[in-house]
């Protein structure tokens, strides 16, 4: 029952936000996600929550890891291992290194912005697709948010969504619980869509 | 440089007097800068400037506690407040504060401009900072265009001669990563190329060791050192440096997570190599840290959900 309620709420919220973005936008889920995280935390300001998540994308960690670290990363998770079986077997670092650059921030460091951007692919464990589409998808989402955040009405709409979320009685959710709920509901939505098709 | 181990044979880092000495020495490494900031911030006595200053200090406090998103909010607030003061009456202090907030928001070009304007209004120190920021910005754009040699040269100059700490740290980080990138891209199919790879790694190690010597209490430099040591397959030292980095504090949650994964990786490598009593002793001391950090187990940091 609660899940159905939250599912409806997310659907309505996405419809409201859709007006600020082009059709088939990639930015909706990350933006909705950071708004709800902001609402649950109830501190700081929303603009900072959104830009704070994006700030994670600045190059500050050492990207160039040893081959052993990269192989270990791919071998540790069953699904990752399966997806890159041939490359791991032949120690094909030329292919693994670029894939690692895309997958490590999403799967290893669990960057919130990237995890929500690739939530569908993660739910399907389609790691190859994340690696292939990483650059353009990230660039597009950031460009869309940059264009939309200049509109003052967007911030008003986001704040309203955050407040409504709290007033509907989900204040008890922790950050982690909310992430888990969103993940499961996004999965359910996709399943529903597939069934309709 | 002789590196000082943090003691996987001891209980905790803080019990190691050598470690404490390192931290204390590092704290006083930049007395001039600390004194300057203290004088500058305490001289912002007028009310709106005081508010902007307080928010800036609050942001720094939050950053130290690894609450990056909240820290960003306060840096932004401080920047907006300084901008409002400038709109009414431009002052060197307000431009300087705006520049400092912008550096922390990674708005390098804007920070350079603010420091230049602060210098034009009489704040001499700000000019040198602006020059360093300009050089760093230039290096970043060269790097983006693929001119890695030119950008490496600029980062090297900043790492060696720079005075403004945030720029120096960023330059050292970029320089080390570029060296490691060159190493990764070199095919090791001949003795000559193998030699080239070793040379690049030694250069990267020298850069970081120099940085650690200049600022031993900087967690970020220990993090960099741990990364380079892992390329040398020196997992014990890499683990010790990662632990030291974690204990000294890292500038962002992202680096903190990367450092945690480095700790886990080194632990697993060592657990494969060691045996008998040595392995038991290592696991006991490692578990003391795991307990202290409240990790779920030896290989799962608290932030890891999956």
Short mmCIF file of C-alpha atoms in Angstrom, two decimals:
data_model
loop_
_atom_site.label_atom_id
_atom_site.label_comp_id
_atom_site.label_asym_id
_atom_site.label_seq_id
_atom_site.Cartn_x
_atom_site.Cartn_y
_atom_site.Cartn_z
CA UNK A 1 0.00 0.00 0.00
CA UNK A 2 2.77 2.38 1.00
CA UNK A 3 4.73 1.47 -2.12
CA UNK A 4 1.71 2.16 -4.33
CA UNK A 5 1.28 5.56 -2.63
CA UNK A 6 4.93 6.43 -3.14
CA UNK A 7 4.80 5.19 -6.72
CA UNK A 8 1.87 7.51 -7.48
CA UNK A 9 3.62 10.38 -5.78
CA UNK A 10 6.78 9.89 -7.85
CA UNK A 11 4.76 9.64 -11.05
CA UNK A 12 2.96 12.92 -10.30
CA UNK A 13 6.21 14.62 -9.33
CA UNK A 14 7.88 13.48 -12.54
CA UNK A 15 4.95 14.92 -14.53
CA UNK A 16 5.35 18.29 -12.81
CA UNK A 17 9.09 18.39 -13.47
CA UNK A 18 8.70 17.23 -17.06
CA UNK A 19 7.64 20.77 -18.05
CA UNK A 20 11.12 22.09 -17.28
CA UNK A 21 12.97 19.56 -19.38
CA UNK A 22 13.04 18.34 -22.96
CA UNK A 23 11.17 15.15 -23.85
CA UNK A 24 13.09 11.95 -23.00
CA UNK A 25 15.20 13.83 -20.47
CA UNK A 26 17.81 11.94 -18.49
CA UNK A 27 17.93 14.43 -15.64
CA UNK A 28 14.54 13.69 -14.08
CA UNK A 29 15.44 10.76 -11.84
CA UNK A 30 18.68 12.25 -10.44
CA UNK A 31 16.90 15.53 -9.77
CA UNK A 32 13.88 13.93 -8.14
CA UNK A 33 16.16 11.72 -6.13
CA UNK A 34 18.25 14.61 -4.76
CA UNK A 35 15.08 16.57 -3.97
CA UNK A 36 13.70 13.73 -1.87
CA UNK A 37 17.05 13.18 -0.16
CA UNK A 38 17.03 16.90 0.66
CA UNK A 39 13.50 16.61 2.03
CA UNK A 40 14.44 13.66 4.24
CA UNK A 41 17.51 15.42 5.58
CA UNK A 42 15.60 18.68 6.02
CA UNK A 43 18.76 20.73 6.19
CA UNK A 44 20.92 22.86 3.92
CA UNK A 45 19.26 24.29 0.87
CA UNK A 46 17.96 22.52 -2.18
CA UNK A 47 20.21 24.26 -4.71
CA UNK A 48 23.21 23.09 -2.70
CA UNK A 49 21.85 19.56 -2.48
CA UNK A 50 21.66 19.39 -6.25
CA UNK A 51 25.00 21.08 -6.86
CA UNK A 52 26.55 19.14 -3.98
CA UNK A 53 25.76 15.89 -5.74
CA UNK A 54 27.17 17.24 -8.97
CA UNK A 55 30.31 18.42 -7.22
CA UNK A 56 31.19 14.76 -6.77
CA UNK A 57 31.92 14.63 -10.45
CA UNK A 58 34.94 16.94 -10.20
CA UNK A 59 38.16 15.04 -10.93
CA UNK A 60 39.79 14.75 -7.56
CA UNK A 61 40.37 11.06 -6.97
CA UNK A 62 43.25 9.26 -8.67
CA UNK A 63 41.64 7.70 -11.74
CA UNK A 64 44.58 5.62 -12.87
CA UNK A 65 44.60 2.50 -10.73
CA UNK A 66 46.95 -0.48 -10.99
CA UNK A 67 45.86 -3.38 -13.23
CA UNK A 68 45.45 -5.61 -10.15
CA UNK A 69 43.00 -3.13 -8.57
CA UNK A 70 40.95 -3.00 -11.78
CA UNK A 71 40.87 -6.79 -12.16
CA UNK A 72 39.90 -7.15 -8.51
CA UNK A 73 37.02 -4.69 -9.04
CA UNK A 74 35.63 -6.69 -11.96
CA UNK A 75 36.13 -10.06 -10.29
CA UNK A 76 34.50 -9.17 -7.00
CA UNK A 77 30.91 -8.90 -8.20
CA UNK A 78 29.33 -11.88 -9.88
CA UNK A 79 27.37 -9.81 -12.41
CA UNK A 80 30.37 -7.66 -13.31
CA UNK A 81 32.48 -10.76 -13.68
CA UNK A 82 29.91 -12.31 -15.99
CA UNK A 83 29.60 -9.16 -18.11
CA UNK A 84 33.36 -8.87 -18.70
CA UNK A 85 34.26 -12.56 -18.56
CA UNK A 86 36.30 -12.64 -21.79
CA UNK A 87 38.26 -9.45 -21.01
CA UNK A 88 39.08 -10.61 -17.48
CA UNK A 89 40.23 -13.99 -18.73
CA UNK A 90 42.60 -12.50 -21.27
CA UNK A 91 43.59 -9.60 -18.98
CA UNK A 92 42.56 -7.23 -21.75
CA UNK A 93 43.36 -4.00 -19.90
CA UNK A 94 42.83 -1.91 -23.03
CA UNK A 95 39.12 -2.75 -22.83
CA UNK A 96 38.81 -3.07 -19.07
CA UNK A 97 40.43 0.28 -18.20
CA UNK A 98 37.86 2.51 -20.00
CA UNK A 99 35.00 0.37 -18.67
CA UNK A 100 36.46 0.71 -15.16
CA UNK A 101 36.57 4.51 -15.49
CA UNK A 102 32.81 4.51 -16.05
CA UNK A 103 31.80 1.74 -13.68
CA UNK A 104 34.00 2.44 -10.66
CA UNK A 105 32.29 5.74 -9.67
CA UNK A 106 28.84 4.14 -10.14
CA UNK A 107 29.34 0.68 -8.64
CA UNK A 108 32.49 1.14 -6.54
CA UNK A 109 32.20 4.63 -5.09
CA UNK A 110 28.38 4.59 -5.29
CA UNK A 111 28.15 8.25 -6.33
CA UNK A 112 24.53 9.24 -5.64
CA UNK A 113 24.08 11.32 -8.79
CA UNK A 114 25.46 8.60 -11.06
CA UNK A 115 23.60 5.82 -9.28
CA UNK A 116 20.31 7.60 -9.88
CA UNK A 117 21.27 8.48 -13.46
CA UNK A 118 21.97 4.83 -14.24
CA UNK A 119 19.33 3.36 -11.91
CA UNK A 120 17.61 1.42 -14.70
CA UNK A 121 20.83 -0.11 -15.99
CA UNK A 122 21.88 -0.96 -12.44
CA UNK A 123 18.57 -2.66 -11.71
CA UNK A 124 19.06 -4.78 -14.84
CA UNK A 125 22.77 -5.23 -14.03
CA UNK A 126 23.50 -4.06 -17.56
CA UNK A 127 27.06 -2.96 -16.82
CA UNK A 128 28.18 -2.97 -20.44
CA UNK A 129 25.50 -0.43 -21.31
CA UNK A 130 26.65 1.85 -18.45
CA UNK A 131 30.23 1.69 -19.73
CA UNK A 132 29.17 2.35 -23.32
CA UNK A 133 26.79 5.20 -22.58
CA UNK A 134 28.55 6.78 -19.61
CA UNK A 135 30.06 9.85 -21.26
CA UNK A 136 27.18 11.03 -23.39
CA UNK A 137 24.51 10.25 -20.82
CA UNK A 138 26.33 12.13 -18.09
CA UNK A 139 27.06 15.09 -20.36
CA UNK A 140 23.44 15.27 -21.48
CA UNK A 141 22.02 15.07 -17.94
CA UNK A 142 24.35 17.81 -16.69
CA UNK A 143 23.52 20.05 -19.63
CA UNK A 144 19.81 19.56 -19.04
CA UNK A 145 20.08 20.38 -15.35
CA UNK A 146 22.26 23.42 -16.10
CA UNK A 147 19.68 24.74 -18.53
CA UNK A 148 16.73 24.03 -16.24
CA UNK A 149 18.22 25.35 -13.00
CA UNK A 150 18.24 28.88 -14.41
CA UNK A 151 14.42 28.84 -14.25
CA UNK A 152 13.35 30.03 -10.78
CA UNK A 153 10.06 28.14 -11.13
CA UNK A 154 11.98 24.85 -11.14
CA UNK A 155 13.29 25.42 -7.62
CA UNK A 156 9.79 26.32 -6.42
CA UNK A 157 8.42 23.11 -7.97
CA UNK A 158 11.18 21.00 -6.45
CA UNK A 159 10.71 22.52 -3.00
CA UNK A 160 6.98 21.86 -3.23
CA UNK A 161 7.62 18.23 -4.16
CA UNK A 162 10.00 17.88 -1.20
CA UNK A 163 7.48 19.40 1.19
CA UNK A 164 4.62 17.27 -0.13
CA UNK A 165 6.79 14.20 0.26
CA UNK A 166 7.28 15.00 3.93
CA UNK A 167 3.63 15.86 4.53
CA UNK A 168 2.58 12.47 3.14
CA UNK A 169 4.21 10.82 6.12
CA UNK A 170 7.53 9.49 4.90
CA UNK A 171 9.54 11.55 7.35
CA UNK A 172 10.65 8.35 9.09
CA UNK A 173 12.60 7.19 6.05
CA UNK A 174 16.34 7.23 6.39
CA UNK A 175 18.60 8.21 3.50
CA UNK A 176 19.42 4.55 2.82
CA UNK A 177 15.81 3.41 3.11
CA UNK A 178 14.74 6.07 0.65
CA UNK A 179 17.41 4.97 -1.83
CA UNK A 180 16.22 1.36 -1.50
CA UNK A 181 12.57 2.36 -1.95
CA UNK A 182 13.30 4.46 -5.00
CA UNK A 183 15.31 1.65 -6.52
CA UNK A 184 12.58 -0.90 -5.95
CA UNK A 185 9.84 1.41 -7.19
CA UNK A 186 11.75 2.35 -10.30
CA UNK A 187 12.12 -1.36 -10.95
CA UNK A 188 8.40 -1.87 -10.49
CA UNK A 189 7.60 0.99 -12.85
CA UNK A 190 9.73 -0.50 -15.56
CA UNK A 191 8.11 -3.88 -15.03
CA UNK A 192 4.66 -2.27 -15.33
CA UNK A 193 5.64 -0.50 -18.54
CA UNK A 194 6.99 -3.72 -20.02
CA UNK A 195 3.76 -5.51 -19.14
CA UNK A 196 1.70 -2.76 -20.79
CA UNK A 197 3.80 -3.05 -23.93
CA UNK B 1 62.35 9.92 1.82
CA UNK B 2 62.12 7.54 4.71
CA UNK B 3 58.49 6.84 5.37
CA UNK B 4 57.29 6.33 8.89
CA UNK B 5 55.01 3.33 9.41
CA UNK B 6 51.90 3.94 11.42
CA UNK B 7 52.11 0.66 13.17
CA UNK B 8 50.10 -2.33 12.24
CA UNK B 9 51.92 -3.74 15.23
CA UNK B 10 50.32 -1.17 17.52
CA UNK B 11 46.81 -0.50 18.60
CA UNK B 12 46.06 2.96 17.30
CA UNK B 13 47.75 5.69 15.35
CA UNK B 14 47.26 8.23 18.09
CA UNK B 15 49.36 6.11 20.43
CA UNK B 16 52.34 6.50 18.14
CA UNK B 17 54.44 9.51 19.23
CA UNK B 18 56.11 9.72 15.81
CA UNK B 19 52.74 10.04 14.18
CA UNK B 20 51.70 12.77 16.61
CA UNK B 21 54.90 14.68 15.91
CA UNK B 22 54.20 14.49 12.19
CA UNK B 23 50.70 15.83 12.65
CA UNK B 24 51.80 18.68 14.92
CA UNK B 25 54.65 19.66 12.62
CA UNK B 26 52.27 19.71 9.66
CA UNK B 27 49.78 21.87 11.47
CA UNK B 28 52.34 24.61 11.81
CA UNK B 29 53.64 24.18 8.29
CA UNK B 30 51.77 27.19 6.99
CA UNK B 31 51.88 29.65 9.88
CA UNK B 32 51.91 32.65 7.58
CA UNK B 33 48.81 31.54 5.72
CA UNK B 34 46.93 30.57 8.89
CA UNK B 35 47.89 33.87 10.55
CA UNK B 36 46.88 35.80 7.46
CA UNK B 37 43.48 34.06 7.26
CA UNK B 38 42.86 34.56 10.97
CA UNK B 39 43.67 38.27 10.78
CA UNK B 40 41.69 38.67 7.59
CA UNK B 41 38.63 36.84 8.87
CA UNK B 42 38.64 38.56 12.26
CA UNK B 43 38.96 41.97 10.62
CA UNK B 44 35.67 41.50 8.75
CA UNK B 45 33.94 43.22 11.61
CA UNK B 46 31.05 44.86 9.80
CA UNK B 47 27.81 42.91 10.15
CA UNK B 48 27.14 41.54 6.60
CA UNK B 49 30.83 40.67 6.21
CA UNK B 50 30.80 39.02 9.62
CA UNK B 51 27.85 36.88 8.48
CA UNK B 52 29.64 35.91 5.26
CA UNK B 53 32.79 35.10 7.24
CA UNK B 54 30.86 33.01 9.78
CA UNK B 55 29.23 31.01 6.99
CA UNK B 56 32.63 30.45 5.38
CA UNK B 57 34.07 29.12 8.65
CA UNK B 58 30.97 26.95 9.12
CA UNK B 59 31.53 25.50 5.65
CA UNK B 60 35.12 24.65 6.52
CA UNK B 61 34.00 22.97 9.73
CA UNK B 62 31.42 20.89 7.83
CA UNK B 63 34.00 19.96 5.23
CA UNK B 64 36.34 18.71 7.93
CA UNK B 65 33.49 16.50 9.17
CA UNK B 66 33.09 15.14 5.62
CA UNK B 67 29.63 16.70 5.31
CA UNK B 68 30.40 17.86 1.79
CA UNK B 69 26.88 18.68 0.63
CA UNK B 70 26.17 20.91 3.62
CA UNK B 71 29.60 22.51 3.31
CA UNK B 72 28.80 23.36 -0.31
CA UNK B 73 25.59 25.05 0.83
CA UNK B 74 27.53 27.26 3.25
CA UNK B 75 30.25 28.11 0.72
CA UNK B 76 27.53 29.14 -1.70
CA UNK B 77 25.81 31.19 0.99
CA UNK B 78 29.06 32.88 1.95
CA UNK B 79 29.76 33.66 -1.72
CA UNK B 80 26.29 35.14 -2.21
CA UNK B 81 26.66 37.28 0.92
CA UNK B 82 30.07 38.54 -0.22
CA UNK B 83 28.59 39.33 -3.66
CA UNK B 84 25.77 41.32 -2.03
CA UNK B 85 28.35 43.37 -0.09
CA UNK B 86 30.31 43.98 -3.30
CA UNK B 87 27.15 45.15 -5.07
CA UNK B 88 26.67 47.81 -2.40
CA UNK B 89 30.32 48.80 -1.93
CA UNK B 90 33.22 46.80 -3.37
CA UNK B 91 35.96 46.12 -0.82
CA UNK B 92 39.17 44.08 -0.92
CA UNK B 93 37.96 41.94 2.02
CA UNK B 94 34.66 41.06 0.35
CA UNK B 95 36.37 40.11 -2.91
CA UNK B 96 38.90 38.02 -1.01
CA UNK B 97 36.18 36.15 0.88
CA UNK B 98 34.24 35.64 -2.36
CA UNK B 99 37.41 34.24 -3.97
CA UNK B 100 38.05 31.88 -1.07
CA UNK B 101 34.49 30.52 -1.27
CA UNK B 102 34.82 30.14 -5.04
CA UNK B 103 38.02 28.10 -4.70
CA UNK B 104 36.11 25.70 -2.45
CA UNK B 105 33.29 25.49 -4.97
CA UNK B 106 35.82 24.62 -7.69
CA UNK B 107 34.95 27.86 -9.50
CA UNK B 108 38.58 28.46 -10.38
CA UNK B 109 38.15 31.15 -13.05
CA UNK B 110 35.71 33.13 -10.90
CA UNK B 111 38.07 32.87 -7.92
CA UNK B 112 40.96 34.18 -10.00
CA UNK B 113 38.86 37.19 -11.00
CA UNK B 114 37.80 37.86 -7.39
CA UNK B 115 41.41 37.69 -6.16
CA UNK B 116 42.50 40.07 -8.94
CA UNK B 117 39.84 42.57 -7.91
CA UNK B 118 40.82 42.15 -4.25
CA UNK B 119 44.42 42.91 -5.25
CA UNK B 120 43.33 45.95 -7.25
CA UNK B 121 41.62 47.26 -4.10
CA UNK B 122 44.80 46.87 -2.07
CA UNK B 123 45.03 43.23 -0.99
CA UNK B 124 48.56 42.41 -2.20
CA UNK B 125 48.55 38.68 -1.33
CA UNK B 126 45.52 38.10 -3.52
CA UNK B 127 47.47 38.89 -6.69
CA UNK B 128 49.86 35.98 -6.19
CA UNK B 129 46.90 33.67 -5.49
CA UNK B 130 45.15 34.89 -8.66
CA UNK B 131 48.30 34.18 -10.71
CA UNK B 132 48.49 30.64 -9.37
CA UNK B 133 44.81 30.06 -10.08
CA UNK B 134 45.30 31.33 -13.61
CA UNK B 135 48.16 28.94 -14.16
CA UNK B 136 46.12 26.06 -12.76
CA UNK B 137 43.16 26.94 -14.99
CA UNK B 138 45.48 27.04 -17.98
CA UNK B 139 46.95 23.64 -17.10
CA UNK B 140 43.44 22.18 -16.81
CA UNK B 141 42.44 23.47 -20.23
CA UNK B 142 45.67 22.16 -21.82
CA UNK B 143 44.97 18.80 -20.22
CA UNK B 144 41.41 18.80 -21.59
CA UNK B 145 42.83 19.39 -25.08
CA UNK B 146 45.18 16.46 -24.69
CA UNK B 147 48.36 18.54 -24.30
CA UNK B 148 49.51 16.47 -21.36
CA UNK B 149 53.19 17.43 -21.52
CA UNK B 150 52.44 21.16 -21.34
CA UNK B 151 49.87 20.71 -18.60
CA UNK B 152 52.28 18.46 -16.65
CA UNK B 153 54.93 21.19 -16.83
CA UNK B 154 52.52 23.77 -15.42
CA UNK B 155 51.31 21.44 -12.65
CA UNK B 156 54.94 20.73 -11.82
CA UNK B 157 55.72 24.44 -11.46
CA UNK B 158 52.70 24.92 -9.20
CA UNK B 159 53.52 21.84 -7.12
CA UNK B 160 57.09 23.03 -6.67
CA UNK B 161 56.79 26.80 -6.37
CA UNK B 162 53.13 27.43 -5.56
CA UNK B 163 52.20 29.17 -2.30
CA UNK B 164 48.41 28.92 -2.31
CA UNK B 165 47.65 25.60 -0.61
CA UNK B 166 44.41 24.59 -2.42
CA UNK B 167 46.04 25.15 -5.81
CA UNK B 168 49.25 23.35 -4.82
CA UNK B 169 47.30 20.31 -3.59
CA UNK B 170 45.13 20.20 -6.71
CA UNK B 171 48.23 20.52 -8.93
CA UNK B 172 50.06 17.70 -7.11
CA UNK B 173 46.98 15.46 -7.50
CA UNK B 174 46.64 16.17 -11.21
CA UNK B 175 50.36 15.73 -11.81
CA UNK B 176 50.49 12.36 -10.08
CA UNK B 177 47.42 11.14 -11.97
CA UNK B 178 48.94 12.22 -15.28
CA UNK B 179 52.14 10.29 -14.48
CA UNK B 180 50.12 7.20 -13.60
CA UNK B 181 48.10 7.62 -16.78
CA UNK B 182 51.29 7.73 -18.86
CA UNK B 183 52.46 4.59 -17.09
CA UNK B 184 49.17 2.79 -17.78
CA UNK B 185 49.30 3.76 -21.45
CA UNK B 186 52.85 2.47 -21.96
CA UNK B 187 52.87 -1.06 -23.37
CA UNK B 188 55.29 -3.21 -21.38
CA UNK B 189 56.32 -5.38 -24.31
CA UNK B 190 60.05 -4.66 -24.28
CA UNK B 191 62.76 -4.09 -21.65
CA UNK B 192 62.96 -0.45 -22.77
CA UNK B 193 59.25 0.19 -22.25
CA UNK B 194 59.36 -1.67 -18.94
CA UNK B 195 62.18 0.66 -17.88
CA UNK B 196 60.12 3.65 -19.01
CA UNK B 197 57.20 2.48 -16.86
CA UNK B 198 59.43 2.13 -13.79
CA UNK B 199 60.90 5.58 -14.42
CA UNK B 200 57.44 7.18 -14.61
CA UNK B 201 56.43 5.50 -11.38
CA UNK B 202 59.60 6.71 -9.60
CA UNK B 203 58.84 10.24 -10.78
CA UNK B 204 55.29 10.02 -9.42
CA UNK B 205 56.62 8.70 -6.12
CA UNK B 206 59.14 11.55 -5.83
CA UNK B 207 56.44 14.16 -6.44
CA UNK B 208 54.21 12.77 -3.68
CA UNK B 209 57.05 12.22 -1.22
CA UNK B 210 58.10 15.83 -1.71
CA UNK B 211 54.50 16.92 -1.04
CA UNK B 212 54.25 14.75 2.09
CA UNK B 213 57.51 16.17 3.40
CA UNK B 214 56.26 19.72 2.89
CA UNK B 215 52.92 19.03 4.58
CA UNK B 216 53.02 15.78 6.61
CA UNK B 217 49.58 16.24 8.20
CA UNK B 218 47.76 16.59 4.87
CA UNK B 219 45.57 13.49 4.53
CA UNK B 220 45.19 14.05 0.78
CA UNK B 221 48.94 13.66 0.20
CA UNK B 222 49.01 10.40 2.17
CA UNK B 223 46.09 9.24 0.02
CA UNK B 224 48.11 10.03 -3.12
CA UNK B 225 51.13 8.23 -1.71
CA UNK B 226 49.01 5.15 -0.99
CA UNK B 227 47.80 5.15 -4.59
CA UNK B 228 51.34 5.31 -6.01
CA UNK B 229 52.62 2.62 -3.63
CA UNK B 230 49.87 0.26 -4.80
CA UNK B 231 51.25 0.61 -8.34
CA UNK B 232 54.56 -0.61 -6.89
CA UNK B 233 52.68 -3.54 -5.33
CA UNK B 234 53.90 -2.37 -1.94
CA UNK B 235 50.59 -3.22 -0.29
CA UNK B 236 51.70 -2.96 3.34
CA UNK B 237 53.01 0.57 2.96
CA UNK B 238 50.06 1.49 0.77
CA UNK B 239 47.69 0.25 3.47
CA UNK B 240 49.54 2.20 6.15
CA UNK B 241 49.42 5.37 4.09
CA UNK B 242 45.70 4.90 3.39
CA UNK B 243 45.00 4.44 7.08
CA UNK B 244 47.04 7.54 7.86
CA UNK B 245 45.09 9.48 5.19
CA UNK B 246 41.79 8.37 6.73
CA UNK B 247 42.89 9.30 10.23
CA UNK B 248 44.21 12.72 9.18
CA UNK B 249 41.04 13.49 7.22
CA UNK B 250 40.31 13.74 3.52
CA UNK B 251 38.84 16.68 1.64
CA UNK B 252 35.72 15.00 0.29
CA UNK B 253 33.43 12.03 0.72
CA UNK B 254 34.39 10.79 -2.74
CA UNK B 255 38.09 10.64 -1.90
CA UNK B 256 37.25 9.11 1.46
CA UNK B 257 35.35 6.29 -0.25
CA UNK B 258 38.12 5.73 -2.78
CA UNK B 259 40.61 5.58 0.08
CA UNK B 260 38.40 3.05 1.92
CA UNK B 261 38.33 0.82 -1.14
CA UNK B 262 42.11 1.11 -1.34
CA UNK B 263 42.33 -0.08 2.29
CA UNK B 264 40.10 -3.05 1.49
CA UNK B 265 42.10 -3.90 -1.64
CA UNK B 266 45.43 -3.81 0.22
CA UNK B 267 43.99 -5.85 3.10
CA UNK B 268 42.84 -8.56 0.69
CA UNK B 269 46.17 -8.61 -1.14
CA UNK B 270 48.09 -8.91 2.13
CA UNK B 271 45.75 -11.58 3.45
CA UNK B 272 46.67 -13.65 0.36
CA UNK B 273 50.41 -13.11 0.77
CA UNK B 274 50.83 -13.48 4.54
CA UNK B 275 50.54 -16.70 6.48
CA UNK B 276 50.82 -18.19 9.98
CA UNK B 277 51.56 -15.90 12.91
CA UNK B 278 52.29 -12.95 10.69
CA UNK B 279 48.82 -13.16 9.16
CA UNK B 280 47.17 -13.53 12.59
CA UNK B 281 49.00 -10.50 13.98
CA UNK B 282 48.13 -8.47 10.90
CA UNK B 283 44.45 -9.40 11.09
CA UNK B 284 44.27 -8.49 14.78
CA UNK B 285 45.71 -5.02 14.21
CA UNK B 286 43.63 -4.49 11.05
CA UNK B 287 40.47 -5.42 12.95
CA UNK B 288 41.24 -2.77 15.55
CA UNK B 289 40.89 -0.17 12.81
CA UNK B 290 37.76 -1.84 11.42
CA UNK B 291 36.22 -1.64 14.87
CA UNK B 292 37.27 1.97 15.33
CA UNK B 293 35.73 3.00 11.98
CA UNK B 294 32.56 1.00 12.72
CA UNK B 295 32.77 -0.92 9.44
CA UNK B 296 30.38 -3.82 8.91
CA UNK B 297 33.32 -6.22 8.51
CA UNK B 298 36.93 -6.23 7.22
CA UNK B 299 35.90 -5.52 3.64
CA UNK B 300 32.70 -3.48 4.01
CA UNK B 301 33.01 0.19 4.93
CA UNK B 302 30.01 1.71 6.70
CA UNK B 303 28.85 3.60 3.58
CA UNK B 304 28.73 0.47 1.41
CA UNK B 305 25.15 -0.66 1.14
CA UNK B 306 25.49 -3.39 -1.40
#
